[in-house]
Amino acid sequence: KDKEIKVLGLSWNSIDDTLSFTCTEKTQKKISKRTVLSQINGFCFDPLGLLTPLIVPVKVFLQYIHKMKLGWDMPLPDEASQQWNSIRSNIIGFSKSIPRKALEKDWKAEYILSIFVDSSKRAYACSLYVTTATEHGKVDTQLFTAKSKVAPLKKEQTIPRLELLSIFLGLGVAESTISKSGVKFASKAHNKAGTEYPYIRCNPEQALQRRIRQRRYPEKVWKDPACRCAQGRSQPNVYTSTKHSRSENRREYTQKHGRGSNQLVCELRHRFWIPKEKALCKKTVRNCVTCKKFNSAPFIYPDMGPLPKERVTQAPPFSHTGIDYMGPIAIRLTSGEDEKRHVALYKCLVTRLVHLEVAADLSAKSFLLTFKRFIARRGVPQKIISDNGTNFRLSESIRPIICKRMKEKMRKLSSELLHTTLCEIESIVNSRPLTSIGDQDSPCQFLRVDFIYKDVRLGSTQLTSSDNDEDDPDYRTTPELSSQKEARIAFSETEKLTKKFWTIWKHDYLLELRDRHHLFERRKKSTNRDPQVGDIVLLDQESQLSRCQWPMAVILELITSRDGEIRSVILRTST
């Protein structure tokens, strides 16, 4: 007993640092209105209102006998005496010890004041809980104070009016607590009738509506506020939008990959209460590295730059020529030795005709010889475009597929067979269609690359004696020109045919080339965000590796084209 002392009328245990409540009874000879009033504070001194569920029935009973208009010392009727004995027996003998310390003194901690109000037809009350959330994630909740009043007798009170009175009571107690405690509480407001708390269990203020036995006094009233949802069995920890809530989101999402933000919110609500948790969960999913690898979209490729005027201006074949080298190609000499040859590729930028020449090696002399043969057969070009290489060798990374396939098929050929094969390949490439002519209802016709060669069909063919069978009744010889007038007419018809082909080239091919030019490298799923220095990207190497195995890289520098668009960057990889 030496360790228990009286402090402001309360029993304080200095060793355990707890406050003790023990309800006792004063000896009484008769039961009257005066003795009932003296017992309200005689059972136990409770200035904080922590024993409100036990004391409220006494206040309600005192109001009941006041309605009888009995004198202060008049004995109570037998029915009222039996009711009083029942209330008194429920209070006498109650004992409880609670921690004196209600707040954790930590300047980094966050304090939340939760106020709960409720009312019945006979009384209304409020209770205040203080929740302390420390920096280390420790959360503790204590019942701070409570207060109750009986319903006024002046006029008939409705439940909505009593609910408003309970709200005013709670606001007054909260204002007094905040001003006198010296603690800065977080400013939050929640309505228990909203979607946050669809079902509230064990509200201490609901004890006003029913009689509570002391042996069934709810223990959780001292520690837990009434903000537990029906899905959880205990009070969720309260996390604010700090590093603790973010780390808890990341840990929960890392354990259960593949779930969306809504499912992550549902999982966390079983264990925690986090303000603005939907926005925080969406941010967690959005910043997940593994999810970014699977869900991120590639950068949208910018529109191609304008085509050079050499590509879209009518000109004679090979007036504007592009040069590249292809190879090496292994051939076998007549002596049985193997040597390497290269192919110089001359391409007309206007008509897309192709001219192939065999080069003995990559020397400048060998190139000049191929260039002389080209000029002798095609004429002197006005402009030549190359990759500015010392030997004009085509890079492996940008080699056309047709050149790669041709190289694979031409291994170990003889020198004469190589020349013949290149000529046939040249005729096949030059006979490919550039664009279709006419609409959908007309017969399918195409403008070919070799449209400049009138009445000539390029391509490899088999020469047989049956091609010119004079005994065939449908065979007709080509009419010969018998006069100068017929020659001029035939020449003019040829000029008209050439002009017609150039018109088709201008109105059909160029328009289709423009459409293809704008649709180059367009993807359905892409991001409109421009790449920035420091961005982490995935390298799509077009291999058989899955997306999660693609190598990662960091953008070091952006390379801007002449038109101001970014089409290439400098990357740094782990290797």
Coordinates of C-alpha atoms in Angstrom, one line a residue:
K1 CA 0.0 0.0 0.0
D2 CA 2.9 2.3 0.4
K3 CA 3.4 2.4 -3.3
E4 CA -0.2 3.8 -3.8
I5 CA -0.7 7.5 -3.0
K6 CA -3.5 9.9 -3.6
V7 CA -3.0 12.5 -6.4
L8 CA -5.8 14.9 -7.1
G9 CA -8.2 12.4 -5.6
L10 CA -7.0 9.5 -7.7
S11 CA -5.0 6.5 -6.6
W12 CA -1.6 6.5 -8.3
N13 CA 0.9 3.6 -8.2
S14 CA 4.3 5.2 -8.4
I15 CA 6.1 2.0 -9.3
D16 CA 3.8 0.8 -12.1
D17 CA 2.8 4.4 -13.0
T18 CA -0.9 3.4 -13.2
L19 CA -4.1 5.0 -12.0
S20 CA -6.5 2.8 -10.0
F21 CA -10.3 3.0 -9.8
T22 CA -12.2 1.1 -7.0
C23 CA -15.9 1.6 -6.6
T24 CA -17.0 1.4 -2.9
E25 CA -20.3 2.1 -1.1
K26 CA -21.1 4.4 1.8
T27 CA -23.3 3.0 4.6
Q28 CA -26.9 4.2 4.2
K29 CA -29.9 3.7 6.4
K30 CA -32.6 4.8 3.9
I31 CA -32.7 5.4 0.1
S32 CA -33.8 8.9 -0.9
K33 CA -33.1 11.4 -3.6
R34 CA -30.3 13.0 -1.5
T35 CA -28.5 9.7 -0.9
V36 CA -28.7 8.8 -4.6
L37 CA -27.1 12.2 -5.5
S38 CA -24.3 11.7 -3.0
Q39 CA -23.5 8.2 -4.4
I40 CA -22.8 9.6 -7.9
N41 CA -19.4 10.9 -6.8
G42 CA -19.3 8.6 -3.8
F43 CA -18.7 5.4 -5.7
C44 CA -15.4 6.6 -7.2
F45 CA -13.9 10.0 -7.9
D46 CA -13.7 10.2 -11.8
P47 CA -12.9 13.7 -13.0
L48 CA -11.9 12.4 -16.5
G49 CA -15.1 10.5 -17.0
L50 CA -13.4 7.2 -17.7
L51 CA -16.2 5.3 -15.9
T52 CA -18.9 7.0 -17.8
P53 CA -20.6 3.7 -18.9
L54 CA -21.1 2.8 -15.2
I55 CA -22.1 6.2 -14.0
V56 CA -24.6 7.2 -16.7
P57 CA -27.3 4.8 -15.4
V58 CA -27.1 6.5 -12.0
K59 CA -27.6 9.9 -13.6
V60 CA -30.6 8.6 -15.6
F61 CA -32.1 7.1 -12.4
L62 CA -31.7 10.4 -10.6
Q63 CA -33.6 12.2 -13.4
Y64 CA -36.3 9.5 -13.2
I65 CA -36.9 10.0 -9.4
H66 CA -36.8 13.8 -9.9
K67 CA -39.8 13.5 -12.2
M68 CA -41.7 11.9 -9.3
K69 CA -41.4 15.3 -7.5
L70 CA -40.4 13.6 -4.2
G71 CA -38.7 15.5 -1.4
W72 CA -34.9 15.2 -0.9
D73 CA -35.3 13.0 2.2
M74 CA -38.4 11.1 1.3
P75 CA -38.0 7.4 1.0
L76 CA -38.3 6.0 -2.6
P77 CA -41.1 3.7 -3.6
D78 CA -40.5 0.0 -3.6
E79 CA -40.2 -0.2 -7.4
A80 CA -37.7 2.6 -7.5
S81 CA -35.7 1.1 -4.6
Q82 CA -35.4 -2.3 -6.3
Q83 CA -34.2 -0.5 -9.5
W84 CA -31.6 1.4 -7.5
N85 CA -30.3 -1.7 -5.7
S86 CA -29.8 -3.3 -9.1
I87 CA -27.8 -0.3 -10.4
R88 CA -25.8 -0.1 -7.2
S89 CA -24.9 -3.8 -7.2
N90 CA -23.5 -3.5 -10.7
I91 CA -21.2 -0.7 -9.7
I92 CA -19.9 -1.8 -6.3
G93 CA -16.8 -3.8 -6.4
F94 CA -15.6 -2.6 -9.8
S95 CA -11.8 -2.2 -9.9
K96 CA -9.5 -1.2 -12.8
S97 CA -6.0 0.1 -13.3
I98 CA -4.9 2.0 -16.4
P99 CA -1.6 3.5 -17.5
R100 CA -1.2 7.1 -16.4
K101 CA 0.9 8.0 -19.4
A102 CA -1.4 8.7 -22.4
L103 CA 1.1 10.3 -24.8
E104 CA 4.6 9.3 -26.0
K105 CA 6.8 12.3 -25.9
D106 CA 8.5 12.3 -29.2
W107 CA 8.9 15.5 -31.3
K108 CA 8.9 13.4 -34.5
A109 CA 5.7 11.6 -33.5
E110 CA 2.3 12.4 -34.9
Y111 CA -0.7 12.8 -32.5
I112 CA -4.2 12.1 -33.7
L113 CA -7.3 13.1 -31.6
S114 CA -10.3 10.9 -32.3
I115 CA -13.7 12.1 -31.0
F116 CA -16.7 9.8 -30.8
V117 CA -20.2 11.0 -30.0
D118 CA -23.5 9.2 -29.5
S119 CA -26.9 9.7 -28.0
S120 CA -30.0 7.9 -26.9
K121 CA -33.5 9.0 -25.8
R122 CA -32.3 9.4 -22.2
A123 CA -28.6 10.6 -22.4
Y124 CA -25.8 11.7 -24.7
A125 CA -22.0 11.5 -24.3
C126 CA -18.7 11.8 -26.1
S127 CA -15.3 10.1 -25.7
L128 CA -11.8 11.3 -26.8
Y129 CA -9.0 8.9 -27.9
V130 CA -5.4 10.0 -28.5
T131 CA -3.3 8.0 -31.1
T132 CA 0.5 8.3 -31.1
A133 CA 2.3 7.3 -34.3
T134 CA 6.1 7.4 -33.8
E135 CA 8.8 7.5 -36.5
H136 CA 9.6 3.8 -36.0
G137 CA 6.1 2.7 -36.8
K138 CA 4.9 2.2 -33.3
V139 CA 1.2 3.1 -32.9
D140 CA -0.5 3.4 -29.5
T141 CA -4.1 4.5 -28.7
Q142 CA -5.4 5.5 -25.2
L143 CA -8.7 6.7 -23.9
F144 CA -8.0 10.3 -22.9
T145 CA -11.3 11.6 -21.5
A146 CA -15.1 11.2 -21.7
K147 CA -18.2 13.2 -20.7
S148 CA -21.9 12.5 -20.5
K149 CA -25.2 14.3 -19.8
V150 CA -28.8 13.3 -19.5
A151 CA -31.4 14.5 -21.9
P152 CA -33.0 17.8 -21.0
L153 CA -36.5 17.8 -19.4
K154 CA -37.8 21.2 -20.6
K155 CA -39.4 19.8 -23.8
E156 CA -39.5 16.6 -25.7
Q157 CA -36.2 15.9 -27.3
T158 CA -35.8 14.1 -30.7
I159 CA -33.0 11.8 -31.6
P160 CA -31.6 14.2 -34.2
R161 CA -31.5 17.0 -31.7
L162 CA -29.8 14.8 -29.1
E163 CA -27.3 13.9 -31.8
L164 CA -26.5 17.6 -32.3
L165 CA -26.2 18.1 -28.6
S166 CA -23.7 15.2 -28.4
I167 CA -21.7 16.9 -31.2
F168 CA -21.6 20.2 -29.4
L169 CA -20.5 18.4 -26.3
G170 CA -17.7 16.6 -28.1
L171 CA -16.5 19.8 -29.7
G172 CA -16.4 21.6 -26.3
V173 CA -14.4 18.8 -24.7
A174 CA -12.0 18.6 -27.7
E175 CA -11.4 22.3 -27.7
S176 CA -10.6 22.2 -24.0
T177 CA -8.3 19.2 -24.4
I178 CA -6.4 20.8 -27.3
S179 CA -5.9 24.1 -25.6
K180 CA -4.8 22.7 -22.3
S181 CA -2.7 19.8 -23.4
G182 CA -0.1 21.8 -25.4
V183 CA 0.1 19.1 -28.1
K184 CA -0.3 19.8 -31.8
F185 CA -2.8 17.3 -33.2
A186 CA -3.2 16.3 -36.8
S187 CA -6.2 17.9 -38.4
K188 CA -8.5 15.2 -39.8
A189 CA -12.2 14.8 -40.1
H190 CA -14.2 11.6 -40.6
N191 CA -17.9 10.8 -40.5
K192 CA -18.7 7.4 -39.1
A193 CA -21.8 7.3 -41.3
G194 CA -19.7 7.5 -44.5
T195 CA -18.0 4.9 -46.5
E196 CA -14.9 4.7 -44.3
Y197 CA -16.7 3.0 -41.4
P198 CA -19.6 1.0 -42.7
Y199 CA -20.0 -0.8 -39.5
I200 CA -18.6 0.3 -36.1
R201 CA -18.1 -2.2 -33.3
C202 CA -17.7 -1.7 -29.6
N203 CA -18.3 2.0 -29.5
P204 CA -18.0 3.0 -25.8
E205 CA -20.8 5.6 -26.3
Q206 CA -23.2 2.8 -27.3
A207 CA -23.1 1.8 -23.6
L208 CA -25.5 4.6 -23.0
Q209 CA -28.3 2.7 -24.8
R210 CA -28.0 -0.4 -22.8
R211 CA -27.0 -1.5 -19.3
I212 CA -23.5 -2.9 -19.0
R213 CA -22.4 -5.3 -16.3
Q214 CA -19.1 -4.6 -14.7
R215 CA -17.9 -8.2 -15.4
R216 CA -18.7 -7.6 -19.1
Y217 CA -17.1 -4.1 -19.2
P218 CA -15.4 -4.0 -22.7
E219 CA -11.7 -4.0 -22.2
K220 CA -11.0 -2.6 -25.6
V221 CA -12.7 0.6 -24.6
W222 CA -9.6 1.6 -22.7
K223 CA -7.2 1.1 -25.7
D224 CA -9.1 0.9 -29.0
P225 CA -11.2 3.6 -30.6
A226 CA -14.3 2.7 -32.4
C227 CA -12.9 2.8 -35.9
R228 CA -12.6 -0.9 -36.6
C229 CA -14.3 -2.1 -39.7
A230 CA -16.3 -5.3 -39.9
Q231 CA -13.6 -7.0 -42.0
G232 CA -10.9 -6.6 -39.3
R233 CA -10.8 -8.0 -35.9
S234 CA -8.5 -5.4 -34.4
Q235 CA -7.7 -1.8 -34.8
P236 CA -5.6 -1.1 -37.9
N237 CA -2.3 0.7 -37.4
V238 CA -2.5 4.4 -38.5
Y239 CA 0.1 5.4 -41.0
T240 CA 0.4 8.8 -42.5
S241 CA 1.9 9.6 -46.0
T242 CA 5.4 9.3 -44.7
K243 CA 8.3 6.9 -45.4
H244 CA 6.6 4.3 -43.2
S245 CA 3.5 4.1 -45.3
R246 CA 5.5 4.1 -48.5
S247 CA 7.8 1.3 -47.3
E248 CA 4.8 -0.7 -46.2
N249 CA 3.2 -0.3 -49.6
R250 CA 6.4 -1.3 -51.4
R251 CA 6.8 -4.4 -49.1
E252 CA 3.2 -5.5 -49.6
Y253 CA 3.4 -5.0 -53.4
T254 CA 6.7 -6.7 -53.7
Q255 CA 5.4 -9.9 -52.0
K256 CA 2.3 -9.9 -54.3
H257 CA 3.4 -8.8 -57.8
G258 CA 0.8 -8.6 -60.6
R259 CA -1.9 -7.1 -58.5
G260 CA -3.4 -3.7 -59.3
S261 CA -3.7 -0.7 -57.1
N262 CA -7.3 -1.5 -56.0
Q263 CA -6.4 -4.9 -54.8
L264 CA -3.3 -3.5 -53.0
V265 CA -5.6 -1.0 -51.2
C266 CA -7.9 -3.9 -50.2
E267 CA -5.0 -5.9 -48.8
L268 CA -3.6 -3.0 -46.8
R269 CA -6.9 -2.1 -45.3
H270 CA -7.0 -5.4 -43.4
R271 CA -3.9 -4.3 -41.4
F272 CA -3.5 -0.6 -41.7
W273 CA -5.3 2.7 -42.0
I274 CA -3.4 5.0 -44.3
P275 CA -4.8 8.4 -45.3
K276 CA -4.9 8.9 -49.1
E277 CA -4.0 5.3 -49.5
K278 CA -5.5 5.0 -53.1
A279 CA -3.2 7.7 -54.4
L280 CA -0.2 6.2 -52.5
C281 CA -0.9 2.7 -53.9
K282 CA -1.2 4.0 -57.4
K283 CA 2.1 5.7 -57.0
T284 CA 3.7 2.5 -55.7
V285 CA 2.4 0.5 -58.7
R286 CA 3.5 3.2 -61.1
N287 CA 7.1 3.2 -59.7
C288 CA 7.5 -0.5 -59.5
V289 CA 10.6 -1.4 -61.6
T290 CA 9.4 -5.0 -62.5
C291 CA 6.0 -3.7 -63.6
K292 CA 7.7 -1.0 -65.7
K293 CA 9.6 -3.7 -67.6
F294 CA 6.4 -5.4 -68.6
N295 CA 4.0 -2.5 -69.0
S296 CA 6.2 0.4 -70.3
A297 CA 5.6 1.4 -73.9
P298 CA 8.4 2.4 -76.3
F299 CA 9.1 6.0 -77.3
I300 CA 7.1 7.1 -80.3
Y301 CA 9.4 7.5 -83.3
P302 CA 9.2 11.1 -84.6
D303 CA 8.1 11.8 -88.2
M304 CA 10.7 11.3 -90.8
G305 CA 12.4 14.4 -92.1
P306 CA 11.4 15.7 -95.5
L307 CA 12.6 13.7 -98.4
P308 CA 15.5 15.3 -100.4
K309 CA 14.4 17.0 -103.6
E310 CA 16.5 14.5 -105.6
R311 CA 14.0 11.8 -104.6
V312 CA 10.8 13.7 -105.8
T313 CA 12.0 15.6 -108.8
Q314 CA 11.6 14.2 -112.3
A315 CA 15.0 13.5 -113.9
P316 CA 16.7 11.0 -116.3
P317 CA 17.7 7.7 -114.8
F318 CA 20.8 7.7 -112.6
S319 CA 21.0 11.5 -112.7
H320 CA 21.0 11.3 -108.9
T321 CA 22.8 8.2 -107.8
G322 CA 23.5 6.6 -104.4
I323 CA 26.6 4.3 -104.0
D324 CA 27.2 1.5 -101.5
Y325 CA 29.5 -1.5 -101.3
M326 CA 28.3 -5.0 -100.5
G327 CA 30.4 -8.1 -99.7
P328 CA 32.8 -9.8 -99.6
I329 CA 31.6 -12.7 -101.7
A330 CA 33.8 -15.8 -102.0
I331 CA 34.4 -17.1 -105.6
R332 CA 36.4 -20.0 -106.9
L333 CA 38.9 -19.5 -109.7
T334 CA 39.6 -22.0 -112.5
S335 CA 42.8 -22.9 -110.7
G336 CA 40.8 -24.0 -107.7
E337 CA 41.8 -21.1 -105.4
D338 CA 39.3 -19.1 -103.5
E339 CA 39.2 -15.3 -103.7
K340 CA 36.9 -12.5 -102.5
R341 CA 35.0 -10.1 -104.6
H342 CA 32.8 -7.1 -103.7
V343 CA 29.8 -5.6 -105.4
A344 CA 29.4 -1.9 -106.0
L345 CA 25.7 -1.0 -105.9
Y346 CA 24.5 2.1 -107.8
K347 CA 20.9 3.1 -107.2
C348 CA 18.9 5.8 -109.0
L349 CA 17.2 7.9 -106.3
V350 CA 14.4 8.9 -108.7
T351 CA 13.3 5.7 -110.4
R352 CA 15.0 3.3 -107.9
L353 CA 16.8 1.5 -110.7
V354 CA 19.7 -0.7 -109.6
H355 CA 23.0 -1.2 -111.3
L356 CA 25.5 -3.8 -110.0
E357 CA 29.3 -3.9 -110.8
V358 CA 31.9 -6.4 -109.5
A359 CA 34.9 -5.0 -107.8
A360 CA 38.1 -6.9 -107.3
D361 CA 38.8 -5.4 -103.9
L362 CA 38.1 -2.3 -101.8
S363 CA 40.8 -0.2 -103.2
A364 CA 40.2 3.2 -104.8
K365 CA 41.5 2.0 -108.1
S366 CA 39.0 -0.9 -108.2
F367 CA 36.1 1.5 -107.4
L368 CA 37.1 3.9 -110.2
L369 CA 37.0 1.0 -112.7
T370 CA 33.5 0.1 -111.6
F371 CA 32.5 3.8 -111.8
K372 CA 33.9 4.1 -115.4
R373 CA 31.9 1.0 -116.4
F374 CA 28.8 2.5 -114.8
I375 CA 29.2 5.8 -116.7
A376 CA 29.8 4.0 -120.0
R377 CA 26.5 2.2 -119.6
R378 CA 24.3 4.6 -117.7
G379 CA 25.7 8.1 -118.4
V380 CA 27.3 10.7 -116.2
P381 CA 25.2 11.4 -113.1
Q382 CA 24.6 15.0 -111.9
K383 CA 24.9 14.1 -108.2
I384 CA 26.4 11.1 -106.3
I385 CA 25.5 10.4 -102.7
S386 CA 27.6 7.9 -100.5
D387 CA 28.1 7.1 -96.9
N388 CA 31.5 9.0 -97.1
G389 CA 33.4 5.8 -96.2
T390 CA 36.9 5.3 -97.4
N391 CA 35.8 2.3 -99.4
F392 CA 32.0 2.9 -99.5
R393 CA 31.4 -0.4 -97.6
L394 CA 27.9 -1.0 -96.5
S395 CA 27.6 -1.3 -92.7
E396 CA 26.5 -4.6 -91.4
S397 CA 23.9 -3.1 -89.1
I398 CA 22.0 -1.3 -92.0
R399 CA 22.6 -3.9 -94.8
P400 CA 19.4 -4.6 -96.7
I401 CA 17.9 -8.0 -96.3
I402 CA 18.0 -8.7 -100.0
C403 CA 21.8 -8.0 -100.0
K404 CA 22.3 -10.4 -97.1
R405 CA 20.3 -13.2 -98.8
M406 CA 22.1 -12.6 -102.1
K407 CA 25.5 -12.9 -100.3
E408 CA 24.4 -16.2 -98.7
K409 CA 23.4 -17.7 -102.1
M410 CA 26.5 -16.7 -104.0
R411 CA 29.2 -18.5 -102.2
K412 CA 32.0 -20.2 -104.1
L413 CA 30.8 -19.1 -107.5
S414 CA 33.1 -18.8 -110.5
S415 CA 34.0 -15.4 -111.8
E416 CA 32.0 -15.7 -115.0
L417 CA 29.0 -17.1 -113.1
L418 CA 29.2 -14.3 -110.6
H419 CA 28.8 -11.7 -113.4
T420 CA 25.9 -13.6 -114.9
T421 CA 24.1 -13.9 -111.6
L422 CA 24.5 -10.2 -110.8
C423 CA 23.0 -9.3 -114.1
E424 CA 20.0 -11.5 -113.5
I425 CA 19.6 -10.1 -110.0
E426 CA 19.8 -6.6 -111.4
S427 CA 17.0 -7.4 -113.9
I428 CA 14.8 -9.0 -111.1
V429 CA 15.2 -6.0 -108.8
N430 CA 14.5 -3.5 -111.6
S431 CA 11.3 -5.3 -112.5
R432 CA 9.7 -5.0 -109.0
P433 CA 6.5 -2.9 -108.8
L434 CA 6.7 0.6 -107.5
T435 CA 2.9 1.3 -107.1
S436 CA -0.4 0.1 -108.4
I437 CA -2.3 2.0 -111.2
G438 CA -6.0 2.6 -111.2
D439 CA -8.8 2.1 -108.6
Q440 CA -10.0 -1.1 -107.0
D441 CA -12.6 -1.9 -109.7
S442 CA -10.1 -1.7 -112.6
P443 CA -7.8 -4.6 -113.5
C444 CA -4.7 -4.7 -111.3
Q445 CA -1.8 -2.9 -113.1
F446 CA 1.5 -1.8 -111.6
L447 CA 4.2 0.8 -112.4
R448 CA 7.5 -1.0 -112.4
V449 CA 11.0 0.3 -111.8
D450 CA 12.0 -0.4 -115.5
F451 CA 9.2 1.8 -116.9
I452 CA 11.8 3.9 -118.7
Y453 CA 12.6 0.9 -120.9
K454 CA 9.8 1.0 -123.4
D455 CA 8.5 -2.3 -124.7
V456 CA 11.3 -4.2 -122.9
R457 CA 10.6 -6.7 -120.1
L458 CA 13.6 -7.3 -118.0
G459 CA 14.2 -10.6 -116.2
S460 CA 15.9 -13.9 -116.7
T461 CA 14.3 -16.2 -119.2
Q462 CA 14.9 -19.6 -120.9
L463 CA 15.7 -19.4 -124.6
T464 CA 14.0 -22.1 -126.6
S465 CA 13.3 -22.6 -130.3
S466 CA 9.6 -22.5 -129.8
D467 CA 9.6 -18.8 -129.0
N468 CA 9.5 -17.9 -132.7
D469 CA 7.4 -20.5 -134.3
E470 CA 6.5 -19.3 -137.8
D471 CA 4.0 -22.1 -138.3
D472 CA 1.8 -20.8 -135.4
P473 CA -1.4 -19.3 -136.9
D474 CA -1.4 -16.5 -134.2
Y475 CA 2.2 -15.5 -134.9
R476 CA 2.6 -12.0 -136.2
T477 CA 5.8 -10.3 -137.2
T478 CA 6.6 -6.8 -136.0
P479 CA 5.5 -4.4 -138.7
E480 CA 8.4 -2.6 -140.3
L481 CA 8.5 1.2 -140.9
S482 CA 8.2 1.8 -144.6
S483 CA 8.3 5.6 -144.6
Q484 CA 9.7 8.6 -142.6
K485 CA 6.1 9.6 -141.6
E486 CA 5.5 6.2 -140.0
A487 CA 8.8 6.6 -138.1
R488 CA 7.8 10.0 -136.8
I489 CA 4.4 8.6 -135.7
A490 CA 6.1 5.7 -133.9
F491 CA 8.5 8.1 -132.2
S492 CA 5.7 10.4 -131.0
E493 CA 3.8 7.4 -129.7
T494 CA 6.9 6.4 -127.7
E495 CA 7.2 9.9 -126.3
K496 CA 3.5 9.9 -125.3
L497 CA 4.0 6.6 -123.6
T498 CA 7.1 7.9 -121.7
K499 CA 5.2 11.0 -120.7
K500 CA 2.3 8.9 -119.5
F501 CA 4.6 6.8 -117.3
W502 CA 6.2 9.9 -115.8
T503 CA 2.7 11.2 -115.0
I504 CA 1.8 8.0 -113.2
W505 CA 5.1 8.3 -111.3
K506 CA 4.3 11.8 -110.2
H507 CA 0.6 11.3 -109.2
D508 CA 0.6 7.8 -107.9
Y509 CA 4.1 6.7 -106.8
L510 CA 5.1 10.0 -105.1
L511 CA 1.8 10.2 -103.2
E512 CA 2.1 6.6 -102.0
L513 CA 5.8 7.3 -101.1
R514 CA 4.6 10.3 -99.0
D515 CA 2.0 8.1 -97.1
R516 CA 4.6 5.4 -96.4
H517 CA 7.1 8.1 -95.3
H518 CA 4.7 9.4 -92.6
L519 CA 3.7 5.9 -91.3
F520 CA 7.3 4.8 -90.9
E521 CA 8.0 3.3 -87.4
R522 CA 4.5 4.1 -86.1
R523 CA 3.4 1.7 -83.3
K524 CA -0.1 1.4 -81.8
K525 CA 1.3 1.2 -78.2
S526 CA 3.8 4.0 -77.6
T527 CA 4.4 6.9 -75.2
N528 CA 4.2 10.5 -76.4
R529 CA 6.9 11.5 -73.8
D530 CA 10.2 12.6 -75.3
P531 CA 13.4 10.8 -74.1
Q532 CA 15.4 12.7 -71.5
V533 CA 19.0 12.5 -70.3
G534 CA 19.1 10.1 -67.4
D535 CA 16.1 8.0 -68.4
I536 CA 16.5 4.2 -67.9
V537 CA 15.4 2.3 -71.0
L538 CA 15.1 -1.3 -72.2
L539 CA 17.0 -2.4 -75.4
D540 CA 14.8 -4.4 -77.7
Q541 CA 17.4 -6.5 -79.6
E542 CA 14.7 -8.4 -81.6
S543 CA 16.0 -11.7 -80.1
Q544 CA 14.3 -14.6 -78.6
L545 CA 14.8 -13.3 -75.1
S546 CA 11.7 -12.5 -73.0
R547 CA 10.9 -8.9 -72.1
C548 CA 12.2 -9.3 -68.5
Q549 CA 15.6 -10.3 -69.9
W550 CA 16.2 -7.3 -72.1
P551 CA 19.3 -5.4 -71.1
M552 CA 18.8 -2.0 -69.5
A553 CA 20.7 1.2 -70.4
V554 CA 20.9 4.9 -69.4
I555 CA 20.5 7.7 -71.8
L556 CA 23.7 9.8 -71.7
E557 CA 23.2 12.2 -74.6
L558 CA 20.5 13.1 -77.1
I559 CA 21.3 13.5 -80.7
T560 CA 19.2 16.1 -82.5
S561 CA 18.7 15.9 -86.3
R562 CA 18.7 18.9 -88.6
D563 CA 15.0 19.3 -88.3
G564 CA 15.1 19.4 -84.5
E565 CA 13.8 15.9 -83.9
I566 CA 15.5 13.3 -81.7
R567 CA 15.9 10.0 -83.6
S568 CA 19.0 8.6 -81.9
V569 CA 20.7 8.7 -78.5
I570 CA 24.0 7.7 -76.8
L571 CA 23.5 5.0 -74.2
R572 CA 25.5 3.4 -71.5
T573 CA 25.0 -0.3 -70.6
S574 CA 26.3 -2.5 -67.9
T575 CA 28.8 -4.0 -70.3

